[in-house]
Amino acid sequence: MILLTGGAGYIGSHIAVVLLDAGLDVVAVDNLSNSNSASLERIRAICGRSVIFRHADIRNEEAIYQILRAHDVTAVIHLAGLKAVGESTAQPITYYDNNVVGTMRLVSAMTRASVKTLVFSSSATVYGTPAYLPLDEKHPVAPINPYGRTKYFIEEILKDLHESDKDWRIAILRYFNPVGAHESGLIGEDPLDVPNNLLPIVAQVAIGRRPKVHVWGNDYDTPDGTGIRDFIHVVDLASGHLSALSQLRQPGLLTVNLGTGSGSSVMDVIQTFKEVSGRPVPYVIDQRRVGDVATCYADPTLAKNLLGWTSTRSLTQMCADHWHFQMKNPNGYRGA
Ligand code: UD1
């Protein structure tokens, strides 16, 4: 049995599907602070079987310990956490509490239950401003906001833990920019508030929920002047977790990028989305967003060599699947 924290969320629900499809059993834990339990029903519709759901907060060590014991958990995939950069600057203590303290409680519960296999959801945001590209795992780590620092601190804590007890098997996965949705259109990204990230905004503009995309800067040193990111299909990202779990049959600690290795600009995304949706995607050029870098993309070689994993889905597929979910769920899960 695999424990999946943050299992009702955007990435968590896609990982749940990949695990169930691989024949594994899943207990999902979520405090539903930024997710909707409707996703759990959708997982059942896709896979024909359910995840077990426990409504709990990872900071509740006793609750997590009981769940680990009750379900004979052998490994944990840990995604639960807060993830909005701007909010993290306004509420750093809330971020450190949820993300860092939450992980420490989770790991304490795991230690008590003798469950020592962990896949952790980190972020390419730990690299900060790229000193060179593509970003490989040896690139210096220097996050520039509290959200990024929570991920960095957790990485360091996990390394110390592994150093102290080599029975731990830990995979730290640094995600680039997850987008898209399951091909069924049943699960996808459903931001509760105004979205911060590009794809949900573009999708909401295409469907008419918001008037236009604000392009944050077109004077970067890139071919079209807009920012370049390594967008990765969420189903590819999810399958990377399964590959990491397989790799953890051997002891060790690994830190691996999950990205495609190629970058797309904001204008590429808007154009591709327009094509796949057949809808207009109006935009205006606006000031640069504070804290944004011009270009960021992964060197995914280590994931290929170590995990035997590569991403396979194109930007067109990402936009098409994102659009499919948006069309089927114009108001996200709330209309469900
Ligand atoms: C952001 C976070 C990052 C986090 C990631 C999670 C910031 C500074 N960084 O990354 O820490 O790990 O989300 O997915 O918030 N853009 C627009 N208009 C918009 C929204 C975005 O032009 O309305 C542009 C941005 O300037 C950027 C690109 O689109 O060039 C991607 O932005 P976004 O989706 O927010 O991702 P990141 O900034 O890469």
GROMACS .gro file of C-alpha atoms and ligand atoms in nm:
model
  375
    1MET     CA    1   0.000   0.000   0.000
    2ILE     CA    2   0.131   0.343  -0.098
    3LEU     CA    3   0.046   0.650   0.109
    4LEU     CA    4  -0.005   0.953  -0.114
    5THR     CA    5  -0.015   1.286   0.070
    6GLY     CA    6  -0.192   1.562  -0.120
    7GLY     CA    7  -0.369   1.283  -0.306
    8ALA     CA    8  -0.682   1.485  -0.392
    9GLY     CA    9  -0.486   1.765  -0.559
   10TYR     CA   10  -0.390   1.831  -0.918
   11ILE     CA   11  -0.068   1.631  -0.933
   12GLY     CA   12  -0.174   1.387  -0.659
   13SER     CA   13  -0.486   1.275  -0.844
   14HIS     CA   14  -0.280   1.199  -1.156
   15ILE     CA   15  -0.025   1.002  -0.953
   16ALA     CA   16  -0.311   0.807  -0.793
   17VAL     CA   17  -0.431   0.704  -1.140
   18VAL     CA   18  -0.082   0.596  -1.249
   19LEU     CA   19  -0.035   0.390  -0.930
   20LEU     CA   20  -0.378   0.226  -0.952
   21ASP     CA   21  -0.321   0.150  -1.322
   22ALA     CA   22   0.007  -0.018  -1.223
   23GLY     CA   23  -0.188  -0.243  -0.986
   24LEU     CA   24  -0.075  -0.074  -0.666
   25ASP     CA   25  -0.307   0.011  -0.377
   26VAL     CA   26  -0.325   0.370  -0.260
   27VAL     CA   27  -0.435   0.546   0.056
   28ALA     CA   28  -0.466   0.919  -0.011
   29VAL     CA   29  -0.434   1.174   0.267
   30ASP     CA   30  -0.539   1.533   0.211
   31ASN     CA   31  -0.661   1.819   0.430
   32LEU     CA   32  -0.858   1.952   0.129
   33SER     CA   33  -0.729   2.305   0.193
   34ASN     CA   34  -0.660   2.355  -0.178
   35SER     CA   35  -0.828   2.057  -0.340
   36ASN     CA   36  -1.168   1.901  -0.392
   37SER     CA   37  -1.265   1.549  -0.289
   38ALA     CA   38  -1.464   1.524  -0.615
   39SER     CA   39  -1.131   1.428  -0.775
   40LEU     CA   40  -1.143   1.100  -0.580
   41GLU     CA   41  -1.469   0.998  -0.746
   42ARG     CA   42  -1.318   1.083  -1.082
   43ILE     CA   43  -1.016   0.862  -1.009
   44ARG     CA   44  -1.258   0.576  -0.951
   45ALA     CA   45  -1.435   0.649  -1.280
   46ILE     CA   46  -1.102   0.637  -1.467
   47CYS     CA   47  -0.950   0.331  -1.299
   48GLY     CA   48  -1.254   0.126  -1.207
   49ARG     CA   49  -1.131   0.109  -0.849
   50SER     CA   50  -1.082   0.353  -0.566
   51VAL     CA   51  -0.814   0.499  -0.354
   52ILE     CA   52  -0.883   0.482   0.017
   53PHE     CA   53  -0.925   0.840   0.136
   54ARG     CA   54  -0.836   0.976   0.481
   55HIS     CA   55  -0.916   1.339   0.549
   56ALA     CA   56  -0.617   1.440   0.761
   57ASP     CA   57  -0.342   1.697   0.791
   58ILE     CA   58   0.018   1.579   0.765
   59ARG     CA   59   0.101   1.792   1.070
   60ASN     CA   60  -0.112   1.552   1.276
   61GLU     CA   61   0.163   1.297   1.342
   62GLU     CA   62  -0.058   1.061   1.541
   63ALA     CA   63  -0.322   1.050   1.267
   64ILE     CA   64  -0.057   0.977   1.004
   65TYR     CA   65   0.102   0.711   1.223
   66GLN     CA   66  -0.235   0.539   1.264
   67ILE     CA   67  -0.296   0.549   0.888
   68LEU     CA   68   0.049   0.403   0.816
   69ARG     CA   69  -0.016   0.116   1.057
   70ALA     CA   70  -0.378   0.051   0.966
   71HIS     CA   71  -0.306   0.018   0.595
   72ASP     CA   72   0.030  -0.162   0.602
   73VAL     CA   73   0.191   0.120   0.409
   74THR     CA   74   0.529   0.033   0.255
   75ALA     CA   75   0.615   0.366   0.086
   76VAL     CA   76   0.504   0.729   0.092
   77ILE     CA   77   0.475   0.974  -0.195
   78HIS     CA   78   0.463   1.315  -0.033
   79LEU     CA   79   0.305   1.606  -0.219
   80ALA     CA   80   0.096   1.780   0.047
   81GLY     CA   81   0.198   2.144   0.081
   82LEU     CA   82   0.126   2.503  -0.008
   83LYS     CA   83   0.260   2.626  -0.342
   84ALA     CA   84   0.177   2.988  -0.423
   85VAL     CA   85   0.491   3.199  -0.445
   86GLY     CA   86   0.324   3.537  -0.375
   87GLU     CA   87   0.129   3.402  -0.080
   88SER     CA   88   0.447   3.249   0.063
   89THR     CA   89   0.606   3.593   0.076
   90ALA     CA   90   0.305   3.736   0.259
   91GLN     CA   91   0.264   3.438   0.494
   92PRO     CA   92   0.606   3.274   0.535
   93ILE     CA   93   0.530   3.114   0.871
   94THR     CA   94   0.219   2.947   0.733
   95TYR     CA   95   0.437   2.807   0.453
   96TYR     CA   96   0.713   2.686   0.685
   97ASP     CA   97   0.451   2.530   0.911
   98ASN     CA   98   0.261   2.345   0.639
   99ASN     CA   99   0.555   2.242   0.428
  100VAL     CA  100   0.857   2.206   0.658
  101VAL     CA  101   0.690   2.120   0.990
  102GLY     CA  102   0.438   1.907   0.802
  103THR     CA  103   0.716   1.703   0.641
  104MET     CA  104   0.895   1.663   0.974
  105ARG     CA  105   0.579   1.528   1.138
  106LEU     CA  106   0.522   1.295   0.844
  107VAL     CA  107   0.877   1.164   0.862
  108SER     CA  108   0.849   1.117   1.239
  109ALA     CA  109   0.533   0.915   1.191
  110MET     CA  110   0.710   0.710   0.922
  111THR     CA  111   1.006   0.646   1.152
  112ARG     CA  112   0.775   0.523   1.429
  113ALA     CA  113   0.596   0.295   1.183
  114SER     CA  114   0.926   0.175   1.029
  115VAL     CA  115   0.824   0.296   0.683
  116LYS     CA  116   1.145   0.433   0.533
  117THR     CA  117   1.073   0.473   0.163
  118LEU     CA  118   0.982   0.825   0.056
  119VAL     CA  119   0.933   1.010  -0.273
  120PHE     CA  120   0.926   1.385  -0.216
  121SER     CA  121   0.776   1.647  -0.443
  122SER     CA  122   1.034   1.922  -0.477
  123SER     CA  123   1.055   2.191  -0.740
  124ALA     CA  124   1.290   2.341  -0.996
  125THR     CA  125   1.224   2.661  -0.802
  126VAL     CA  126   1.507   2.551  -0.567
  127TYR     CA  127   1.759   2.647  -0.837
  128GLY     CA  128   1.662   3.015  -0.822
  129THR     CA  129   1.804   3.224  -1.106
  130PRO     CA  130   1.980   2.987  -1.352
  131ALA     CA  131   2.358   3.037  -1.373
  132TYR     CA  132   2.362   2.812  -1.682
  133LEU     CA  133   2.117   2.611  -1.890
  134PRO     CA  134   1.991   2.347  -1.908
  135LEU     CA  135   1.958   2.304  -1.534
  136ASP     CA  136   2.114   1.980  -1.417
  137GLU     CA  137   2.097   1.853  -1.061
  138LYS     CA  138   2.449   1.981  -0.987
  139HIS     CA  139   2.340   2.339  -1.049
  140PRO     CA  140   2.377   2.544  -0.728
  141VAL     CA  141   2.062   2.576  -0.521
  142ALA     CA  142   1.951   2.928  -0.424
  143PRO     CA  143   1.574   2.975  -0.399
  144ILE     CA  144   1.453   3.333  -0.405
  145ASN     CA  145   1.123   3.315  -0.215
  146PRO     CA  146   0.985   3.145   0.099
  147TYR     CA  147   0.800   2.879  -0.102
  148GLY     CA  148   1.122   2.781  -0.276
  149ARG     CA  149   1.307   2.783   0.056
  150THR     CA  150   1.055   2.542   0.212
  151LYS     CA  151   1.137   2.294  -0.067
  152TYR     CA  152   1.510   2.352  -0.024
  153PHE     CA  153   1.500   2.313   0.356
  154ILE     CA  154   1.300   1.993   0.325
  155GLU     CA  155   1.555   1.855   0.077
  156GLU     CA  156   1.833   1.928   0.328
  157ILE     CA  157   1.638   1.770   0.615
  158LEU     CA  158   1.583   1.456   0.409
  159LYS     CA  159   1.953   1.437   0.321
  160ASP     CA  160   2.046   1.462   0.691
  161LEU     CA  161   1.791   1.197   0.772
  162HIS     CA  162   1.934   0.963   0.511
  163GLU     CA  163   2.287   1.034   0.633
  164SER     CA  164   2.183   0.937   0.988
  165ASP     CA  165   2.010   0.616   0.887
  166LYS     CA  166   2.099   0.448   0.559
  167ASP     CA  167   1.787   0.232   0.574
  168TRP     CA  168   1.600   0.527   0.432
  169ARG     CA  169   1.528   0.518   0.059
  170ILE     CA  170   1.449   0.868  -0.060
  171ALA     CA  171   1.380   1.018  -0.402
  172ILE     CA  172   1.370   1.397  -0.428
  173LEU     CA  173   1.195   1.491  -0.752
  174ARG     CA  174   1.239   1.846  -0.878
  175TYR     CA  175   0.939   1.928  -1.094
  176PHE     CA  176   0.956   2.180  -1.375
  177ASN     CA  177   0.618   2.326  -1.488
  178PRO     CA  178   0.341   2.065  -1.470
  179VAL     CA  179   0.047   2.130  -1.703
  180GLY     CA  180  -0.220   1.938  -1.891
  181ALA     CA  181  -0.465   1.682  -1.762
  182HIS     CA  182  -0.556   1.316  -1.786
  183GLU     CA  183  -0.674   1.225  -2.136
  184SER     CA  184  -1.021   1.139  -2.001
  185GLY     CA  185  -1.083   1.503  -1.913
  186LEU     CA  186  -1.209   1.384  -1.574
  187ILE     CA  187  -0.923   1.513  -1.359
  188GLY     CA  188  -0.716   1.826  -1.404
  189GLU     CA  189  -0.605   2.147  -1.244
  190ASP     CA  190  -0.881   2.330  -1.060
  191PRO     CA  191  -0.741   2.633  -0.879
  192LEU     CA  192  -0.973   2.741  -0.596
  193ASP     CA  193  -0.870   3.106  -0.622
  194VAL     CA  194  -0.748   3.323  -0.906
  195PRO     CA  195  -0.481   3.111  -1.075
  196ASN     CA  196  -0.117   3.229  -1.070
  197ASN     CA  197   0.021   2.992  -1.330
  198LEU     CA  198   0.008   3.042  -1.703
  199LEU     CA  199  -0.186   2.740  -1.829
  200PRO     CA  200  -0.491   2.771  -1.602
  201ILE     CA  201  -0.512   3.139  -1.689
  202VAL     CA  202  -0.487   3.074  -2.063
  203ALA     CA  203  -0.754   2.802  -2.035
  204GLN     CA  204  -0.990   3.033  -1.843
  205VAL     CA  205  -0.942   3.305  -2.104
  206ALA     CA  206  -1.011   3.060  -2.388
  207ILE     CA  207  -1.336   2.952  -2.224
  208GLY     CA  208  -1.441   3.311  -2.151
  209ARG     CA  209  -1.410   3.311  -1.772
  210ARG     CA  210  -1.158   3.594  -1.792
  211PRO     CA  211  -1.110   3.859  -2.060
  212LYS     CA  212  -0.740   3.832  -2.144
  213VAL     CA  213  -0.400   3.695  -2.056
  214HIS     CA  214  -0.151   3.942  -1.912
  215VAL     CA  215   0.186   3.849  -2.061
  216TRP     CA  216   0.437   3.941  -1.792
  217GLY     CA  217   0.709   4.098  -2.005
  218ASN     CA  218   0.813   4.067  -2.371
  219ASP     CA  219   1.157   4.223  -2.329
  220TYR     CA  220   1.343   3.917  -2.201
  221ASP     CA  221   1.651   3.791  -2.380
  222THR     CA  222   1.458   3.514  -2.559
  223PRO     CA  223   1.364   3.472  -2.927
  224ASP     CA  224   1.017   3.631  -2.888
  225GLY     CA  225   1.098   3.828  -2.573
  226THR     CA  226   0.862   3.632  -2.346
  227GLY     CA  227   0.962   3.391  -2.069
  228ILE     CA  228   1.058   3.034  -2.151
  229ARG     CA  229   0.967   2.739  -1.931
  230ASP     CA  230   0.993   2.361  -1.938
  231PHE     CA  231   0.626   2.262  -1.941
  232ILE     CA  232   0.574   1.896  -1.863
  233HIS     CA  233   0.256   1.693  -1.905
  234VAL     CA  234   0.119   1.602  -1.563
  235VAL     CA  235   0.071   1.238  -1.668
  236ASP     CA  236   0.439   1.215  -1.767
  237LEU     CA  237   0.528   1.377  -1.435
  238ALA     CA  238   0.306   1.126  -1.252
  239SER     CA  239   0.471   0.830  -1.422
  240GLY     CA  240   0.808   0.963  -1.303
  241HIS     CA  241   0.691   0.886  -0.949
  242LEU     CA  242   0.625   0.525  -1.037
  243SER     CA  243   0.974   0.501  -1.189
  244ALA     CA  244   1.121   0.655  -0.873
  245LEU     CA  245   0.938   0.403  -0.655
  246SER     CA  246   1.084   0.118  -0.861
  247GLN     CA  247   1.431   0.264  -0.828
  248LEU     CA  248   1.387   0.279  -0.449
  249ARG     CA  249   1.383  -0.099  -0.432
  250GLN     CA  250   1.754  -0.030  -0.376
  251PRO     CA  251   1.862   0.182  -0.077
  252GLY     CA  252   1.989   0.532  -0.135
  253LEU     CA  253   1.899   0.895  -0.181
  254LEU     CA  254   1.852   1.042  -0.524
  255THR     CA  255   1.773   1.392  -0.643
  256VAL     CA  256   1.632   1.407  -0.994
  257ASN     CA  257   1.481   1.665  -1.228
  258LEU     CA  258   1.147   1.584  -1.387
  259GLY     CA  259   1.126   1.797  -1.700
  260THR     CA  260   1.119   1.751  -2.076
  261GLY     CA  261   1.449   1.923  -2.152
  262SER     CA  262   1.296   2.173  -2.389
  263GLY     CA  263   1.153   2.516  -2.331
  264SER     CA  264   0.845   2.690  -2.471
  265SER     CA  265   0.775   3.061  -2.449
  266VAL     CA  266   0.462   3.226  -2.314
  267MET     CA  267   0.370   3.318  -2.673
  268ASP     CA  268   0.424   2.955  -2.786
  269VAL     CA  269   0.175   2.847  -2.520
  270ILE     CA  270  -0.085   3.108  -2.615
  271GLN     CA  271  -0.052   3.021  -2.985
  272THR     CA  272  -0.070   2.645  -2.929
  273PHE     CA  273  -0.368   2.683  -2.699
  274LYS     CA  274  -0.546   2.894  -2.959
  275GLU     CA  275  -0.488   2.626  -3.222
  276VAL     CA  276  -0.603   2.329  -3.015
  277SER     CA  277  -0.907   2.505  -2.870
  278GLY     CA  278  -1.015   2.690  -3.182
  279ARG     CA  279  -1.095   2.982  -2.951
  280PRO     CA  280  -0.945   3.329  -2.939
  281VAL     CA  281  -0.693   3.386  -2.659
  282PRO     CA  282  -0.666   3.765  -2.627
  283TYR     CA  283  -0.361   3.896  -2.444
  284VAL     CA  284  -0.191   4.220  -2.345
  285ILE     CA  285   0.177   4.277  -2.282
  286ASP     CA  286   0.234   4.385  -1.924
  287GLN     CA  287   0.527   4.461  -1.692
  288ARG     CA  288   0.762   4.180  -1.592
  289ARG     CA  289   0.644   3.989  -1.282
  290VAL     CA  290   0.882   4.034  -0.988
  291GLY     CA  291   1.086   3.720  -0.926
  292ASP     CA  292   1.047   3.575  -1.277
  293VAL     CA  293   1.349   3.450  -1.471
  294ALA     CA  294   1.382   3.472  -1.850
  295THR     CA  295   1.445   3.107  -1.922
  296CYS     CA  296   1.428   2.784  -1.725
  297TYR     CA  297   1.446   2.429  -1.855
  298ALA     CA  298   1.576   2.097  -1.734
  299ASP     CA  299   1.854   1.866  -1.824
  300PRO     CA  300   1.653   1.543  -1.788
  301THR     CA  301   1.948   1.309  -1.851
  302LEU     CA  302   1.975   1.182  -1.495
  303ALA     CA  303   1.607   1.083  -1.484
  304LYS     CA  304   1.662   0.887  -1.803
  305ASN     CA  305   1.978   0.715  -1.683
  306LEU     CA  306   1.873   0.651  -1.324
  307LEU     CA  307   1.498   0.600  -1.348
  308GLY     CA  308   1.463   0.494  -1.710
  309TRP     CA  309   1.207   0.773  -1.737
  310THR     CA  310   1.150   1.030  -2.010
  311SER     CA  311   0.856   1.252  -2.088
  312THR     CA  312   0.673   1.167  -2.409
  313ARG     CA  313   0.391   1.420  -2.449
  314SER     CA  314   0.424   1.735  -2.662
  315LEU     CA  315   0.317   2.090  -2.584
  316THR     CA  316   0.025   2.039  -2.824
  317GLN     CA  317  -0.087   1.735  -2.624
  318MET     CA  318  -0.049   1.930  -2.297
  319CYS     CA  319  -0.267   2.215  -2.425
  320ALA     CA  320  -0.521   1.978  -2.583
  321ASP     CA  321  -0.562   1.779  -2.261
  322HIS     CA  322  -0.575   2.095  -2.049
  323TRP     CA  323  -0.847   2.227  -2.281
  324HIS     CA  324  -1.039   1.897  -2.273
  325PHE     CA  325  -1.058   1.915  -1.893
  326GLN     CA  326  -1.154   2.282  -1.903
  327MET     CA  327  -1.434   2.213  -2.155
  328LYS     CA  328  -1.573   1.920  -1.959
  329ASN     CA  329  -1.549   2.113  -1.632
  330PRO     CA  330  -1.602   2.481  -1.711
  331ASN     CA  331  -1.626   2.562  -1.339
  332GLY     CA  332  -1.376   2.301  -1.228
  333TYR     CA  333  -1.502   2.038  -0.985
  334ARG     CA  334  -1.752   2.279  -0.835
  335GLY     CA  335  -2.006   2.213  -1.107
  336ALA     CA  336  -1.975   1.841  -1.036
  337UD1     C1  337   0.575   2.935  -1.079
  337UD1     C2  338   0.649   2.969  -0.953
  337UD1     C3  339   0.734   2.852  -0.914
  337UD1     C4  340   0.649   2.728  -0.898
  337UD1     C5  341   0.570   2.703  -1.026
  337UD1     C6  342   0.471   2.590  -1.005
  337UD1     C7  343   0.673   3.214  -0.958
  337UD1     C8  344   0.769   3.328  -0.970
  337UD1     N1  345   0.727   3.091  -0.972
  337UD1     O1  346   0.672   2.910  -1.179
  337UD1     O2  347   0.803   2.879  -0.796
  337UD1     O3  348   0.729   2.616  -0.870
  337UD1     O4  349   0.497   2.820  -1.062
  337UD1     O5  350   0.409   2.554  -1.123
  337UD1     O6  351   0.556   3.234  -0.936
  337UD1     N2  352   0.301   3.425  -1.713
  337UD1     C9  353   0.240   3.529  -1.780
  337UD1     N3  354   0.113   3.565  -1.743
  337UD1    C10  355   0.044   3.501  -1.642
  337UD1    C11  356   0.108   3.394  -1.574
  337UD1    C12  357   0.237   3.359  -1.611
  337UD1     O7  358   0.297   3.589  -1.871
  337UD1     O8  359  -0.069   3.539  -1.612
  337UD1    C13  360   0.437   3.385  -1.754
  337UD1    C14  361   0.540   3.402  -1.644
  337UD1     O9  362   0.592   3.532  -1.646
  337UD1    C15  363   0.641   3.295  -1.684
  337UD1    C16  364   0.555   3.184  -1.748
  337UD1    O10  365   0.433   3.248  -1.784
  337UD1    O11  366   0.730   3.342  -1.780
  337UD1    C17  367   0.524   3.070  -1.655
  337UD1    O12  368   0.467   3.123  -1.535
  337UD1     P1  369   0.404   3.027  -1.423
  337UD1    O13  370   0.307   2.932  -1.486
  337UD1    O14  371   0.354   3.113  -1.312
  337UD1    O15  372   0.526   2.937  -1.376
  337UD1     P2  373   0.668   2.981  -1.317
  337UD1    O16  374   0.679   3.127  -1.299
  337UD1    O17  375   0.772   2.916  -1.399
   0.00000   0.00000   0.00000
